[in-house]
Amino acid sequence: MPTVPSRALPCALVLSVALLSVLSGCTGARATTVDERPVETRSTQALLDASTPADWRTPDPSDLLYMDLAGGRVVIELAPAFAPAHVGNIRTLAREGFWNGLTLYRSQDNFVVQFGDITEEGVPGKPIGSAQATLPAEFDRAASGVAFHALPDPDGWAAETGFADGFPAARDPRTGRAWLAHCYGTLGAGRDMAPDSSNGTELYVVTGQSPRQLDRNITVVGRVLQGMELLSVLPRGTGPLGFYEDPAQRTPIRSIRLASDVPVAQRTPLQVLRTDTALFDAVVESRRNRRDDWYLQPAGHIDLCNISVPVRTPPAG
């Protein structure tokens, strides 16, 4: 499939997938399994309500991007453990205000939104300052050293799937490689045909059904923690690949900054549920086998991209 150019009018970028919201059933509800034995269950919300501070983590402000739009703020967590060169360049671009005043210029139905510096072929783009002009392809990495928390069910795209520090990930024990998966909310770096043609200036967010065929073909640099509703509701572009034919349809970006460069009083306080805990396993099981009163048949299976990692505002005190 065509790729997304890092400068100039993008070829064909990438993405999409579906994010499952944290819904609550009836706390303490009793359901009946196929063999008619009653099973004590707790809803996802009940599990989260019983969590302890140790079940949550606070992302490093140097790994958070704040994309401020007229409608609000999109909070993005970067993944330096999987894409260190890209994340380093993105930090530089954010600190030097590269995206400030640029636009979200593409919204392809059931796929992605894309933002950056859209220019006509042959027209010089916005200077990238001290950022690197080209970066190595960071499609995967050695699985050794990755704190991988595997899911119990098979996956059609990888030998194993699970989570690594909150990011949906996959790995192949045979090759010893691990990579981040294209799920709803994934942030990736557009590229041209050459694998090493990205510089992190053109970024996309998956807003549709997870395009897992993109895994290991493009560099994943992070994921949206909060504010997906600001991206998923953007009008779909009517041009090829969802590009806006009328520049007036593009959504202006007021700024993209690192949280570490924003005064503490202006930051968005967030905590993310740790994905290496017994509580997270219980949350996954509560989604994998729904046993509240509405569900008649537990599924016994869950897809990687149907698991939404809970995010919350830290409790007072």
XYZ file of C-alpha atoms in Angstrom:
317
model
C 0.000 0.000 0.000
C 1.336 3.512 -0.712
C 3.004 5.371 2.087
C 2.824 8.852 3.521
C 5.454 11.336 2.448
C 7.197 13.079 5.264
C 7.181 16.365 3.356
C 5.181 17.578 0.360
C 1.785 16.209 -0.632
C 1.633 12.739 1.018
C 1.389 9.647 -1.128
C -0.786 7.310 0.819
C -0.386 7.348 4.554
C -1.813 4.883 6.885
C -4.176 3.644 9.582
C -7.250 2.835 11.558
C -8.940 0.779 14.305
C -11.573 0.553 16.904
C -11.215 1.567 20.543
C -13.494 -0.131 23.125
C -14.744 2.218 25.864
C -14.770 1.186 29.510
C -18.401 0.307 30.177
C -19.796 -0.790 33.493
C -22.123 -3.680 34.077
C -23.769 -4.542 37.364
C -21.352 -4.819 40.266
C -21.569 -8.174 41.907
C -23.830 -9.528 39.174
C -24.113 -13.299 38.862
C -24.142 -14.814 35.427
C -24.533 -18.324 34.137
C -21.830 -20.121 32.164
C -22.561 -22.614 29.425
C -22.548 -25.440 31.994
C -25.118 -23.488 34.059
C -22.808 -22.942 37.038
C -23.159 -19.434 38.521
C -20.017 -17.303 38.342
C -19.290 -14.334 40.572
C -18.272 -11.413 38.396
C -17.345 -7.781 38.753
C -17.816 -5.190 36.076
C -14.904 -3.314 34.571
C -15.924 -0.188 36.452
C -16.145 -2.078 39.731
C -12.622 -3.393 39.188
C -11.324 0.094 38.487
C -13.149 1.492 41.500
C -11.335 -1.079 43.673
C -7.904 -0.241 42.235
C -5.024 1.040 44.344
C -2.556 3.840 43.530
C 0.030 1.180 42.636
C -2.202 0.044 39.746
C -1.748 3.374 37.970
C 1.205 5.214 36.468
C 1.783 8.858 35.619
C 3.345 9.323 32.157
C 6.639 11.184 31.955
C 5.890 14.786 30.822
C 8.794 14.559 28.359
C 6.910 11.712 26.644
C 3.612 13.614 26.321
C 2.546 15.847 23.439
C -0.236 18.382 23.836
C -1.984 19.142 20.549
C -4.138 22.181 21.218
C -7.004 22.776 18.785
C -9.875 25.256 18.876
C -12.084 22.472 20.253
C -9.740 21.350 23.009
C -6.598 19.367 23.737
C -5.399 16.017 22.388
C -2.923 14.295 24.721
C -0.475 11.897 23.061
C 2.008 9.571 24.762
C 5.215 8.915 22.826
C 6.987 5.546 22.713
C 10.761 6.104 22.927
C 11.389 2.458 23.796
C 10.212 1.466 20.303
C 11.088 4.510 18.178
C 13.885 6.439 19.933
C 15.135 8.314 16.843
C 11.650 9.418 15.809
C 10.665 10.419 19.327
C 13.873 12.428 19.663
C 13.100 14.281 16.431
C 9.476 14.853 17.437
C 10.613 16.346 20.733
C 12.902 18.723 18.836
C 10.155 19.678 16.373
C 7.711 20.337 19.224
C 10.188 22.417 21.212
C 10.919 24.532 18.127
C 7.216 25.036 17.338
C 7.229 23.228 13.982
C 3.522 22.269 14.001
C 2.234 25.551 15.439
C -0.054 27.102 12.843
C -0.074 24.030 10.573
C -3.180 21.904 10.003
C -4.907 18.567 10.100
C -5.264 18.255 6.339
C -6.512 14.732 5.777
C -9.358 12.681 7.224
C -9.954 9.382 5.484
C -13.114 7.552 6.472
C -12.516 4.464 8.642
C -8.765 4.989 8.459
C -6.732 7.990 9.685
C -6.374 11.696 10.168
C -3.056 13.251 9.207
C -1.339 16.489 10.105
C 1.813 18.390 9.273
C 3.085 20.690 6.536
C 1.128 20.038 3.356
C 2.806 21.651 0.345
C 2.513 21.346 -3.395
C 5.061 19.195 -5.190
C 8.247 21.175 -5.735
C 7.305 23.922 -3.273
C 9.677 24.284 -0.295
C 8.100 23.254 2.968
C 8.394 24.780 6.412
C 11.983 24.625 7.733
C 12.503 21.883 10.295
C 15.080 23.770 12.319
C 17.581 21.582 14.122
C 15.589 18.363 13.623
C 17.021 15.548 11.513
C 15.948 15.528 7.851
C 15.841 11.716 7.632
C 15.522 8.975 10.215
C 16.097 5.221 10.222
C 13.088 2.950 9.847
C 11.981 1.897 13.326
C 9.334 -0.635 12.375
C 10.269 -3.120 15.109
C 12.941 -3.795 17.717
C 14.566 -6.650 19.601
C 12.014 -8.296 21.892
C 14.621 -8.756 24.622
C 14.283 -6.000 27.169
C 10.615 -5.355 26.383
C 8.324 -5.795 29.382
C 5.734 -7.653 27.327
C 2.448 -8.641 28.987
C 0.822 -11.213 26.707
C -2.876 -11.713 26.046
C -4.405 -15.198 26.296
C -5.942 -15.362 22.813
C -4.414 -16.032 19.380
C -4.018 -13.212 16.871
C -4.212 -13.340 13.103
C -1.406 -10.815 12.602
C 1.271 -11.950 15.033
C 2.463 -14.968 16.982
C 1.764 -13.142 20.241
C 0.032 -9.907 21.180
C -0.163 -7.983 24.420
C 0.904 -4.723 25.978
C 4.249 -3.090 26.608
C 4.064 -0.224 29.094
C 0.491 0.474 28.056
C 1.042 0.299 24.289
C -0.658 -2.436 22.233
C 2.195 -4.548 20.936
C 3.081 -7.803 19.225
C 6.095 -10.078 19.118
C 7.461 -13.093 17.324
C 9.456 -15.496 19.548
C 10.877 -17.161 16.446
C 12.579 -13.999 15.178
C 12.995 -12.336 18.556
C 11.364 -9.104 17.347
C 8.647 -6.936 18.891
C 6.632 -4.019 17.519
C 3.746 -1.672 18.260
C 0.385 -2.412 16.670
C -1.919 -0.152 14.671
C -4.940 0.115 16.946
C -7.447 2.937 17.297
C -5.603 6.023 18.518
C -2.176 4.885 17.319
C 0.183 7.676 16.238
C 2.492 6.903 13.324
C 5.060 8.734 11.219
C 4.300 9.044 7.512
C 6.951 8.089 4.984
C 7.541 7.918 1.233
C 8.459 4.708 -0.580
C 11.897 4.322 1.000
C 11.718 2.765 4.488
C 14.040 5.443 5.904
C 12.265 8.433 4.321
C 10.430 9.621 7.447
C 11.516 12.535 9.613
C 8.518 12.704 11.964
C 7.052 15.921 10.544
C 4.025 14.229 8.974
C 2.069 12.258 11.565
C -1.191 10.343 11.468
C -3.652 8.983 14.022
C -5.737 5.861 13.427
C -9.432 6.764 13.594
C -11.033 3.678 12.050
C -10.844 -0.106 12.049
C -7.342 -1.175 13.026
C -5.140 -1.401 9.896
C -2.832 -4.083 11.242
C -1.435 -4.641 7.739
C 0.596 -1.502 8.420
C 2.402 -3.125 11.349
C 6.162 -3.366 10.683
C 5.762 -1.293 7.511
C 5.745 2.145 9.102
C 7.087 3.584 12.339
C 4.637 3.808 15.239
C 5.664 6.596 17.587
C 2.884 6.749 20.193
C -0.832 6.743 20.939
C -3.571 9.151 21.950
C -4.464 9.048 25.646
C -7.188 11.685 25.635
C -9.037 13.775 23.069
C -9.726 11.188 20.347
C -13.212 12.632 19.979
C -11.634 15.807 18.602
C -10.013 13.823 15.792
C -12.542 11.106 15.033
C -15.355 13.583 14.353
C -13.470 15.667 11.798
C -15.313 15.925 8.461
C -14.111 13.323 5.971
C -12.052 14.691 3.127
C -13.568 14.285 -0.329
C -10.275 14.168 -2.207
C -8.227 11.028 -2.890
C -7.197 9.276 0.357
C -9.325 11.698 2.350
C -7.355 14.874 1.651
C -9.358 18.088 1.918
C -9.855 19.590 -1.525
C -10.716 22.979 -0.040
C -7.952 24.314 2.242
C -10.647 26.032 4.313
C -11.740 22.579 5.536
C -8.431 21.921 7.235
C -8.333 22.121 11.026
C -5.752 24.613 12.327
C -3.312 23.446 14.976
C -2.819 26.137 17.590
C 0.228 24.405 19.011
C 1.884 21.076 19.664
C 4.075 21.162 22.763
C 5.786 18.741 25.079
C 4.029 18.604 28.439
C 7.416 19.125 30.068
C 7.598 22.543 28.360
C 4.145 23.594 29.597
C 3.770 25.254 33.019
C 2.547 22.741 35.589
C -0.670 24.680 36.163
C -1.521 24.367 32.453
C -0.854 20.640 32.150
C -3.555 17.973 31.851
C -3.196 15.628 34.854
C -3.622 12.013 33.753
C -2.930 8.552 35.057
C -2.835 5.388 32.945
C -3.692 1.923 34.214
C -0.575 -0.223 34.345
C -0.778 -3.164 31.963
C 1.545 -5.460 33.913
C -0.720 -6.106 36.884
C -3.247 -8.656 38.074
C -5.851 -5.901 38.009
C -5.261 -5.304 34.310
C -5.638 -9.045 33.670
C -8.967 -8.909 35.483
C -10.046 -5.873 33.437
C -9.161 -7.727 30.225
C -11.137 -10.760 31.375
C -14.128 -8.557 32.221
C -14.139 -7.420 28.580
C -13.210 -10.824 27.146
C -16.048 -12.699 28.856
C -18.909 -10.325 29.573
C -21.121 -11.925 32.213
C -23.408 -9.123 33.261
C -27.163 -9.515 32.892
C -27.355 -8.217 29.289
C -24.881 -10.737 27.800
C -26.225 -14.231 27.183
C -23.072 -15.763 25.701
C -19.533 -14.940 26.891
C -17.215 -14.539 23.891
C -14.179 -16.269 25.337
C -11.917 -14.176 23.114
C -10.735 -10.614 22.745
C -8.717 -8.895 20.070
C -5.716 -6.747 20.961
C -7.305 -3.640 19.467
C -10.573 -4.169 21.336
C -8.857 -3.465 24.642
C -8.830 0.133 25.739
C -6.303 0.923 28.467
C -8.147 3.040 31.045
C -7.001 6.623 31.622
C -8.207 8.785 34.486
C -7.774 12.132 36.184
C -5.858 11.498 39.430
C -8.194 11.385 42.409
C -8.129 14.386 44.739
C -5.773 14.044 47.642
